[in-house]
Amino acid sequence: MTTALTKSLGILTKPIREAQLSNGQSPQTALVSALQRNLSELRERMSGDEELEEARHLLEEVRRDITWFCSDTNDLTWSFVQECLLLLLCLARHFNRLLEAFHQIPAVPNPATPEAAPPLPPDVLSVAQQKTLGTVLQFVVTLGLCPYLAPGVGVALGLRSAFGAAVEGAVRHDVAPAGERRLLITTNVLLEVSALSSLATPVFTRHLGDIMAALCQLAYRPQRPEGDGTKGNKGLTVEERKTCKEALHSLLGKVYQPIVIKELLVLQGGPKQACSGSRGGCAGGGGKALAQAPPWLRRLCGQLLSDRLIQPQGVQAVVRAILEGTGGGDSDWRKCDAVAKILAACPQQSLSAESYYSQVCPQVLELLHFKDKLTAQQFQRVATRAALIMVQDRPEFAQRFLLFPLLSPLRRCAQGTGDDLSQDTVEEWELTRCIEDVYKICVVGNNPSEVLLKALADVISTLFNLFCFTKQNVSHLRTSCQEILIWCLSHSERSVALLLLKRLCGLLGEVGGVRHGFQFSPGSEGGARLTVRELISDEDDALYEKVSGEQWRVQCLVELLGEVKDSDLPGEFFLLLLQDLTAVAAEQDEVEQEVDTSSMTLLELEQHLLGRAGGHGQGLALLQALAIMCEGLPHTLLLSKPTQVVGFIASMLQRACVSLEHGTDSPVESQTLSMGMGLVATLLSGAAELTADDYSSMAALLPHLEQISQQHQETVIQELASDLRATIATHGAYHPKTVPKTASQHSTTTHSPAQPAGHSSNSLPARAQVPSQSISHPKHKTDPSVTPKVKDFQTAGRIPNPGISESSRSKAFSECLLEACDPDVPTRAVALRSLTRCVRDGDKEALQNKEKLLTLFLENLEHEDSFVYLSAIQGLAVLADSFPEQILQRLLGEYQTGATVCPPKRERSLETRLKVGEVLMRACRAMGDLAPHYGRPLIGVFLSGTRDEDSSVRASSLSNLGELCQRLNFSLGPLAQELSTCLTALIKTDREAEVRRAAVHVIALVLRGLSDKTTQVLGDVLLELYRALKWVVRSDPDDVAVLHAQLALEELDDVMRRFIFPQQKLEKKIVVLP
């Protein structure tokens, strides 16, 4: 039956032969003749061919069931279309019967061939049958649907092909049935046929737009007058129009949405535009313009497109419909921008703007999460542009429906949702998605607005805490967090950015950002997640964690400022902190005045004491921020403009004025005043060419110089301040001799006015000061991007500190020696570090007193505070690097015997002995190429230490042994056997896990240090070491030791692979024959 029906359809659509067109007939006449001939042949074959008998019976059955068949029409084209529609209905009815029988009798699997494919359903068509069906559908649409569409509805036949133009002349509209009725019949039959999946594919893949155009016209075209009143000319009934509406909405819901949106955009038309090749091209390639759609159709398509847009996945469907098939380039960017504008604008057909944005904004955010590379790139462009346009044009809705969900994970980190702690955790994928989305919208989109910056400022504390966490671990979120923070600070107003920086430094109170009782933890995929913090019972540990966390945050902020390019923000923040430092100093002087507490209540007294403690805490936080900035940022970044240099000088003079007002005169204030006035004199002495703007910026120094000239006790300082003030006020016209004289005196010192280290040193309290004369500050490299004027400002002037002599340096060194014995921990630690710096810088007096320094450092090793004994360890390591022969011998004696070498003899504690081992390990690292020369005595001591009774000493000796052996290279060869025997014995016999770990780690370090020389140096013992490592992997109960052994085996595997399979080098060798 299927073959008979398709054969009948093939007879109907038999092509016109060329011989029939050679007699000079017009295309319309030839088409009508061919259709008439095919109809006649089909009727003859139906009546006489036995193969088509079943098809004829089914055709008569279908013809009896339908009511729309018109047998007396005078339009041959419509007669042809009716026969095609009847045969299509026959084919559909036949397929329905076959499918019902197929589903009633389940297929029995063949047990002999269980892997065989299941049987095909009976409605599957062959390739030839599909081709015939496609031809019939094309005739039906061309002859029975498109000619009856109103002008502007769909694409006219004349714009498609020359055959379409011929069809327009062949169809007769003046005979029954009416065109509207013919359109309804054809559309209904096509929809009925498409109910079968096998027939729906050819119908919708080629003719969806035409069917949609027909349904739109039938359902929504305004009713025409009834005309002459005859039955054939009347329009559709209300019920028929209602049925067409339901069919249209059902069709739009079933078909793939991007295709539906494409067809709706074509139907919508719009202004006149050149035809494209998407619908078959223009007739003759003449580039005809598409007809403009009627107003009712444009309104209908706009409403339908709006409905598609607000549906689930509607935004994605719109983007796919417009961007699918684009290959990038400028046109792709323009399309993305156009789609973004469409998404960001609320359509007129929408019920309310609020409902529209509440449905569209979440879908816009979902566009950012695609993984396919090309699709993700296009979708991200659209989503980023749409989000930025919404934020700019509709900030109230963007804040609620776009930015709030976007930043929700960060807000949950800071606020939480309830009392249940398990519900307040934020998963890794949420934070990762949040950071990536914010990065795409803010940094990649790069269109700052007030609403966007304010939203980011609300969560910047949480974002900064996350950035600090990523700096402590390996995380893929670090770069994104850093770029977002830099973008926010760079594009915010300068006052807002400075306020944010102070908040992140902790200068405005608690930094916050993470809810109390929670912390960020590493995620399984390299991200971060918010988890519940474990409670710390020990108050000292909790305090240490809090202080170290605050210091780490300030260090991260300084590193963040160091990444800010082409901005004055670091310098302005530095000057703001200096101004705050002056204010804090003044407040402390006022607070130190006597306060009568006798009349206070307990509550008032408590509030008074808490206020004083809070003030001290803010002052310490300010000093800490300044010190870290001075240490971590180069002066070319802190003071990159002349105005900033002047601001730096103004802050110093202001601090000097504050001390004059309170009548305090300490060395710090005197040195600050000397530095500031010396810098001013240097600038005014011609070291750099000053412009009118420079003199205008220096006008801020006039009030401070006037106050100094009136209140300072020394007449010389008063006169110098008055002369400097006069020179600035007259813009250099008045230039007394004292100014260049002072500048020449200050140019002999080695300090720079913009050098932050010197200034931070002078900002500390006097007790914690290290005399600047004994410290040689390293010079920062000058940024070549700085203008020559700024370079002159920063290098010509020097810190005024006249009168430095050998006696003062000697006095400073003596003071450091005394302070190294001070009971105050900060003073002692700073003094030890200052002495270490003197040794490193080659200070003559420090080198002459190396024995005193050695004894001093060894005594401080026994101090209980880590700040002190770590400073002593650093000092001993520097001494050992400077005098290896003398110092190493003394340290080896202390480490080997556990007692003092010099009289009086006394035993060292185990902890002190381990600290000496730490010094030896640092000394080994610093030896470099001299390790073979100085390493012989160390190896003997370390090997003997592996037999010590205490397991900690054995582990320490092994650790030092590993650090030394990996630097010995070929000098390790004679000791290889002894080393192998020692390590193998410890691995197999020692009861302490930490000792076995250390022994295995020594092997890994040796293999890593020798690398390609392993087979030459350890050739005799390599097998023994390999067997020891395999024994650890198989038998050792300690997981850490097994891990170390696996790492060592990987090192050995890499060595042997390079030895067996050396890298092939393409090189030429020239050999000179004798």
PDB file of N, CA and C in Angstrom, residues 828-834 836 857 860-861 865-877 922:
ATOM      1  N   ARG A 828      64.097  44.022  71.740  1.00  0.00           N
ATOM      2  CA  ARG A 828      65.182  43.049  71.544  1.00  0.00           C
ATOM      3  C   ARG A 828      65.159  42.486  70.125  1.00  0.00           C
ATOM      4  N   ALA A 829      63.983  42.157  69.621  1.00  0.00           N
ATOM      5  CA  ALA A 829      63.908  41.560  68.284  1.00  0.00           C
ATOM      6  C   ALA A 829      64.344  42.545  67.217  1.00  0.00           C
ATOM      7  N   VAL A 830      63.899  43.786  67.333  1.00  0.00           N
ATOM      8  CA  VAL A 830      64.306  44.800  66.351  1.00  0.00           C
ATOM      9  C   VAL A 830      65.812  45.023  66.391  1.00  0.00           C
ATOM     10  N   ALA A 831      66.391  45.014  67.593  1.00  0.00           N
ATOM     11  CA  ALA A 831      67.836  45.196  67.700  1.00  0.00           C
ATOM     12  C   ALA A 831      68.588  44.030  67.057  1.00  0.00           C
ATOM     13  N   LEU A 832      68.127  42.815  67.271  1.00  0.00           N
ATOM     14  CA  LEU A 832      68.774  41.658  66.655  1.00  0.00           C
ATOM     15  C   LEU A 832      68.706  41.735  65.133  1.00  0.00           C
ATOM     16  N   ARG A 833      67.564  42.133  64.606  1.00  0.00           N
ATOM     17  CA  ARG A 833      67.449  42.244  63.155  1.00  0.00           C
ATOM     18  C   ARG A 833      68.321  43.384  62.611  1.00  0.00           C
ATOM     19  N   SER A 834      68.450  44.444  63.389  1.00  0.00           N
ATOM     20  CA  SER A 834      69.325  45.533  62.961  1.00  0.00           C
ATOM     21  C   SER A 834      70.783  45.086  62.922  1.00  0.00           C
ATOM     22  N   THR A 836      71.770  42.044  62.471  1.00  0.00           N
ATOM     23  CA  THR A 836      71.879  41.128  61.327  1.00  0.00           C
ATOM     24  C   THR A 836      72.042  41.904  60.035  1.00  0.00           C
ATOM     25  N   PHE A 857      73.854  36.179  69.711  1.00  0.00           N
ATOM     26  CA  PHE A 857      72.837  35.430  68.971  1.00  0.00           C
ATOM     27  C   PHE A 857      72.601  34.054  69.611  1.00  0.00           C
ATOM     28  N   ASN A 860      70.430  34.387  72.672  1.00  0.00           N
ATOM     29  CA  ASN A 860      69.038  34.690  72.354  1.00  0.00           C
ATOM     30  C   ASN A 860      68.313  33.509  71.725  1.00  0.00           C
ATOM     31  N   LEU A 861      69.054  32.470  71.347  1.00  0.00           N
ATOM     32  CA  LEU A 861      68.381  31.266  70.865  1.00  0.00           C
ATOM     33  C   LEU A 861      67.513  30.631  71.947  1.00  0.00           C
ATOM     34  N   ASP A 865      60.267  33.521  73.169  1.00  0.00           N
ATOM     35  CA  ASP A 865      59.432  34.189  72.169  1.00  0.00           C
ATOM     36  C   ASP A 865      59.981  33.920  70.770  1.00  0.00           C
ATOM     37  N   SER A 866      59.075  33.534  69.845  1.00  0.00           N
ATOM     38  CA  SER A 866      59.513  33.183  68.490  1.00  0.00           C
ATOM     39  C   SER A 866      60.074  34.379  67.747  1.00  0.00           C
ATOM     40  N   PHE A 867      59.559  35.576  68.032  1.00  0.00           N
ATOM     41  CA  PHE A 867      60.065  36.771  67.366  1.00  0.00           C
ATOM     42  C   PHE A 867      61.544  36.983  67.676  1.00  0.00           C
ATOM     43  N   VAL A 868      61.955  36.619  68.871  1.00  0.00           N
ATOM     44  CA  VAL A 868      63.342  36.835  69.282  1.00  0.00           C
ATOM     45  C   VAL A 868      64.237  35.729  68.740  1.00  0.00           C
ATOM     46  N   TYR A 869      63.857  34.461  68.987  1.00  0.00           N
ATOM     47  CA  TYR A 869      64.796  33.400  68.609  1.00  0.00           C
ATOM     48  C   TYR A 869      64.850  33.223  67.092  1.00  0.00           C
ATOM     49  N   LEU A 870      63.781  33.569  66.363  1.00  0.00           N
ATOM     50  CA  LEU A 870      63.880  33.533  64.905  1.00  0.00           C
ATOM     51  C   LEU A 870      64.812  34.626  64.385  1.00  0.00           C
ATOM     52  N   SER A 871      64.787  35.777  65.023  1.00  0.00           N
ATOM     53  CA  SER A 871      65.736  36.830  64.653  1.00  0.00           C
ATOM     54  C   SER A 871      67.168  36.386  64.941  1.00  0.00           C
ATOM     55  N   ALA A 872      67.372  35.664  66.066  1.00  0.00           N
ATOM     56  CA  ALA A 872      68.708  35.158  66.383  1.00  0.00           C
ATOM     57  C   ALA A 872      69.159  34.100  65.373  1.00  0.00           C
ATOM     58  N   ILE A 873      68.236  33.237  64.966  1.00  0.00           N
ATOM     59  CA  ILE A 873      68.572  32.229  63.956  1.00  0.00           C
ATOM     60  C   ILE A 873      68.989  32.895  62.650  1.00  0.00           C
ATOM     61  N   GLN A 874      68.250  33.928  62.252  1.00  0.00           N
ATOM     62  CA  GLN A 874      68.603  34.643  61.033  1.00  0.00           C
ATOM     63  C   GLN A 874      69.981  35.296  61.155  1.00  0.00           C
ATOM     64  N   GLY A 875      70.269  35.868  62.325  1.00  0.00           N
ATOM     65  CA  GLY A 875      71.576  36.481  62.524  1.00  0.00           C
ATOM     66  C   GLY A 875      72.703  35.477  62.460  1.00  0.00           C
ATOM     67  N   LEU A 876      72.532  34.312  63.077  1.00  0.00           N
ATOM     68  CA  LEU A 876      73.569  33.279  63.025  1.00  0.00           C
ATOM     69  C   LEU A 876      73.783  32.782  61.600  1.00  0.00           C
ATOM     70  N   ALA A 877      72.686  32.639  60.828  1.00  0.00           N
ATOM     71  CA  ALA A 877      72.831  32.195  59.438  1.00  0.00           C
ATOM     72  C   ALA A 877      73.624  33.205  58.617  1.00  0.00           C
ATOM     73  N   ARG A 922      70.051  26.458  57.262  1.00  0.00           N
ATOM     74  CA  ARG A 922      70.068  27.696  56.477  1.00  0.00           C
ATOM     75  C   ARG A 922      71.465  27.974  55.925  1.00  0.00           C
TER      76      ARG A 922
END
